[in-house]
Tab-separated table of C-alpha atoms in Angstrom:
chain	number	residue	atom	x	y	z
A	1	UNK	CA	110.845	38.364	162.559
A	2	UNK	CA	109.621	41.994	162.334
A	3	UNK	CA	110.777	42.837	158.720
A	4	UNK	CA	107.462	42.751	156.681
A	5	UNK	CA	108.941	44.771	153.851
A	6	UNK	CA	111.845	42.507	153.424
A	7	UNK	CA	109.558	39.413	153.668
A	8	UNK	CA	107.343	40.933	150.954
A	9	UNK	CA	110.294	41.482	148.579
A	10	UNK	CA	111.784	38.043	149.166
A	11	UNK	CA	108.352	36.514	148.512
A	12	UNK	CA	108.008	38.505	145.280
A	13	UNK	CA	111.504	37.610	144.192
A	14	UNK	CA	110.981	33.871	144.892
A	15	UNK	CA	107.695	33.960	143.216
A	16	UNK	CA	109.203	35.432	140.002
A	17	UNK	CA	112.048	32.927	140.004
A	18	UNK	CA	109.613	30.035	140.219
A	19	UNK	CA	107.317	31.574	137.618
A	20	UNK	CA	110.275	32.083	135.228
A	21	UNK	CA	111.415	28.396	135.651
A	22	UNK	CA	107.895	27.149	135.112
A	23	UNK	CA	107.519	29.249	131.961
A	24	UNK	CA	110.868	28.092	130.615
A	25	UNK	CA	109.944	24.443	131.150
A	26	UNK	CA	106.451	24.945	129.526
A	27	UNK	CA	107.829	26.739	126.481
A	28	UNK	CA	111.168	24.835	126.027
A	29	UNK	CA	110.300	23.538	122.769
A	30	UNK	CA	109.371	26.870	121.493
A	31	UNK	CA	112.431	28.425	122.619
A	32	UNK	CA	114.637	25.974	120.902
A	33	UNK	CA	116.451	27.672	117.947
A	34	UNK	CA	118.374	26.649	114.890
A	35	UNK	CA	121.557	27.608	116.582
A	36	UNK	CA	120.888	25.300	119.474
A	37	UNK	CA	120.349	22.479	116.997
A	38	UNK	CA	123.556	23.243	115.106
A	39	UNK	CA	125.579	23.270	118.316
A	40	UNK	CA	124.136	19.854	119.372
A	41	UNK	CA	124.746	18.249	115.934
A	42	UNK	CA	128.372	19.757	115.783
A	43	UNK	CA	129.249	18.489	119.279
A	44	UNK	CA	129.113	15.029	117.544
A	45	UNK	CA	131.526	16.120	114.772
A	46	UNK	CA	128.850	16.561	112.060
A	47	UNK	CA	129.503	20.063	110.508
A	48	UNK	CA	126.628	21.860	108.899
A	49	UNK	CA	127.913	24.498	106.438
A	50	UNK	CA	124.731	25.241	104.420
A	51	UNK	CA	121.373	26.624	105.498
A	52	UNK	CA	119.065	24.108	106.938
A	53	UNK	CA	115.408	24.196	108.395
A	54	UNK	CA	114.271	22.873	111.722
A	55	UNK	CA	110.966	21.316	110.949
A	56	UNK	CA	110.421	18.984	113.955
A	57	UNK	CA	111.477	19.431	117.635
A	58	UNK	CA	109.980	17.573	120.560
A	59	UNK	CA	111.071	16.791	124.167
A	60	UNK	CA	109.507	14.679	126.743
A	61	UNK	CA	110.244	14.580	130.558
A	62	UNK	CA	109.235	12.313	133.208
A	63	UNK	CA	110.582	11.523	136.726
A	64	UNK	CA	114.183	10.160	136.004
A	65	UNK	CA	113.771	10.225	132.171
A	66	UNK	CA	114.309	12.834	129.403
A	67	UNK	CA	114.034	12.659	125.622
A	68	UNK	CA	114.732	15.209	123.083
A	69	UNK	CA	114.513	14.815	119.275
A	70	UNK	CA	114.578	17.105	116.439
A	71	UNK	CA	114.745	16.672	112.620
A	72	UNK	CA	116.664	19.034	110.269
A	73	UNK	CA	116.174	19.354	106.578
A	74	UNK	CA	119.818	19.722	105.464
A	75	UNK	CA	121.438	20.331	101.975
A	76	UNK	CA	122.533	17.591	99.787
A	77	UNK	CA	126.186	18.747	100.209
A	78	UNK	CA	125.934	18.701	104.050
A	79	UNK	CA	124.229	15.173	103.840
A	80	UNK	CA	126.993	13.657	101.640
A	81	UNK	CA	129.656	15.303	103.878
A	82	UNK	CA	127.975	13.819	107.090
A	83	UNK	CA	127.721	10.333	105.423
A	84	UNK	CA	131.363	10.511	104.305
A	85	UNK	CA	132.289	11.388	107.963
A	86	UNK	CA	130.308	8.384	109.413
A	87	UNK	CA	131.641	5.877	106.796
A	88	UNK	CA	135.198	6.937	106.918
A	89	UNK	CA	135.482	6.711	110.683
A	90	UNK	CA	137.796	3.973	111.808
A	91	UNK	CA	134.978	2.170	113.785
A	92	UNK	CA	132.361	2.121	111.076
A	93	UNK	CA	130.221	-0.937	111.204
A	94	UNK	CA	127.389	-2.462	109.158
A	95	UNK	CA	124.140	-3.450	110.617
A	96	UNK	CA	125.038	-7.002	111.373
A	97	UNK	CA	127.782	-6.003	113.786
A	98	UNK	CA	125.686	-3.545	115.588
A	99	UNK	CA	123.391	-5.604	117.804
A	100	UNK	CA	126.183	-7.654	119.454
A	101	UNK	CA	128.711	-4.815	120.099
A	102	UNK	CA	126.344	-1.821	120.733
A	103	UNK	CA	127.816	0.616	123.273
A	104	UNK	CA	124.561	1.044	125.106
A	105	UNK	CA	124.969	-2.672	126.137
A	106	UNK	CA	127.981	-1.567	128.335
A	107	UNK	CA	128.131	-0.254	131.887
A	108	UNK	CA	125.884	2.735	132.229
A	109	UNK	CA	127.873	4.299	135.084
A	110	UNK	CA	131.662	3.724	134.500
A	111	UNK	CA	133.923	3.258	131.501
A	112	UNK	CA	135.093	5.232	128.497
A	113	UNK	CA	132.933	7.222	126.267
A	114	UNK	CA	132.189	5.453	123.016
A	115	UNK	CA	131.413	6.858	119.555
A	116	UNK	CA	129.677	4.218	117.498
A	117	UNK	CA	129.280	4.703	113.644
A	118	UNK	CA	127.197	2.374	111.554
A	119	UNK	CA	124.564	1.977	108.785
A	120	UNK	CA	121.266	0.290	108.678
A	121	UNK	CA	118.772	-0.242	105.857
A	122	UNK	CA	117.396	3.295	106.249
A	123	UNK	CA	120.152	5.562	107.409
A	124	UNK	CA	123.773	6.291	108.571
A	125	UNK	CA	124.040	6.609	112.285
A	126	UNK	CA	126.609	8.093	114.759
A	127	UNK	CA	125.925	7.429	118.413
A	128	UNK	CA	127.764	8.914	121.355
A	129	UNK	CA	127.575	7.223	124.721
A	130	UNK	CA	129.336	8.499	127.807
A	131	UNK	CA	128.776	6.842	131.186
A	132	UNK	CA	127.700	9.276	133.947
A	133	UNK	CA	130.676	8.329	136.422
A	134	UNK	CA	128.291	8.045	139.174
A	135	UNK	CA	125.723	5.389	140.191
A	136	UNK	CA	122.122	6.569	139.910
A	137	UNK	CA	122.836	9.216	137.213
A	138	UNK	CA	121.832	8.833	133.668
A	139	UNK	CA	124.630	8.467	131.012
A	140	UNK	CA	124.778	10.728	128.054
A	141	UNK	CA	123.352	8.968	124.976
A	142	UNK	CA	122.900	10.880	121.764
A	143	UNK	CA	122.166	9.606	118.216
A	144	UNK	CA	122.399	11.278	114.968
A	145	UNK	CA	120.765	9.430	112.025
A	146	UNK	CA	121.153	10.570	108.326
A	147	UNK	CA	118.565	9.305	105.899
A	148	UNK	CA	119.708	7.338	102.932
A	149	UNK	CA	116.884	8.676	100.861
A	150	UNK	CA	116.090	12.163	101.960
A	151	UNK	CA	118.099	15.247	103.050
A	152	UNK	CA	117.101	14.681	106.783
A	153	UNK	CA	119.169	14.596	109.879
A	154	UNK	CA	117.507	13.375	113.122
A	155	UNK	CA	119.103	14.061	116.535
A	156	UNK	CA	117.977	12.199	119.690
A	157	UNK	CA	119.117	12.827	123.228
A	158	UNK	CA	117.964	10.021	125.645
A	159	UNK	CA	118.564	10.196	129.274
A	160	UNK	CA	117.015	7.234	131.205
C-alpha cells in the first residue's frame, strides 16, 4: 500500500503481542501466586486468615478442556474453620447421598448454580457448579477438598 514504515511497526507490534501471549501461556504455572490461590479459594466462601504455603500448582490444557489444580498447606485453625463452614451448610451431605444427587449430573448449559457440600472417607468437599448458559460452552466446575488427616486444601477448576 506504499507505507513500508507503518507496515514494519505494525508487524513488530503484532509479533510482540503474539510473543507475550505465548510466554504467558508457557509460564502460566510459574506466574501463579499465593494471592491468586487465596482469591480462588475465597470465591467459594472458604476464608484463609493465617499464612499458608502453595506447594503444588499444575494446569493442563487441550482443545476444549482446561484443568487447574493447586494444593495449599494451611493452618490448623483455617482447616477447622473451613470444615465447620462445609459441615454447617444447609445442604451438607454424607458420601452415600453424593452419587445420586451430584450437581455435575445436571444440565451442563442451563439451570441454576449449585453449591454442593459433602464429606467422604478422606476429606470434606465443597463443589461449585454453574452452567454456562450457552450450548457449546463449558460450565464452571470448581472443587475444594480439605483433608481429614492433614492441613491441606486442594482446589480444582475443571472445564470440559
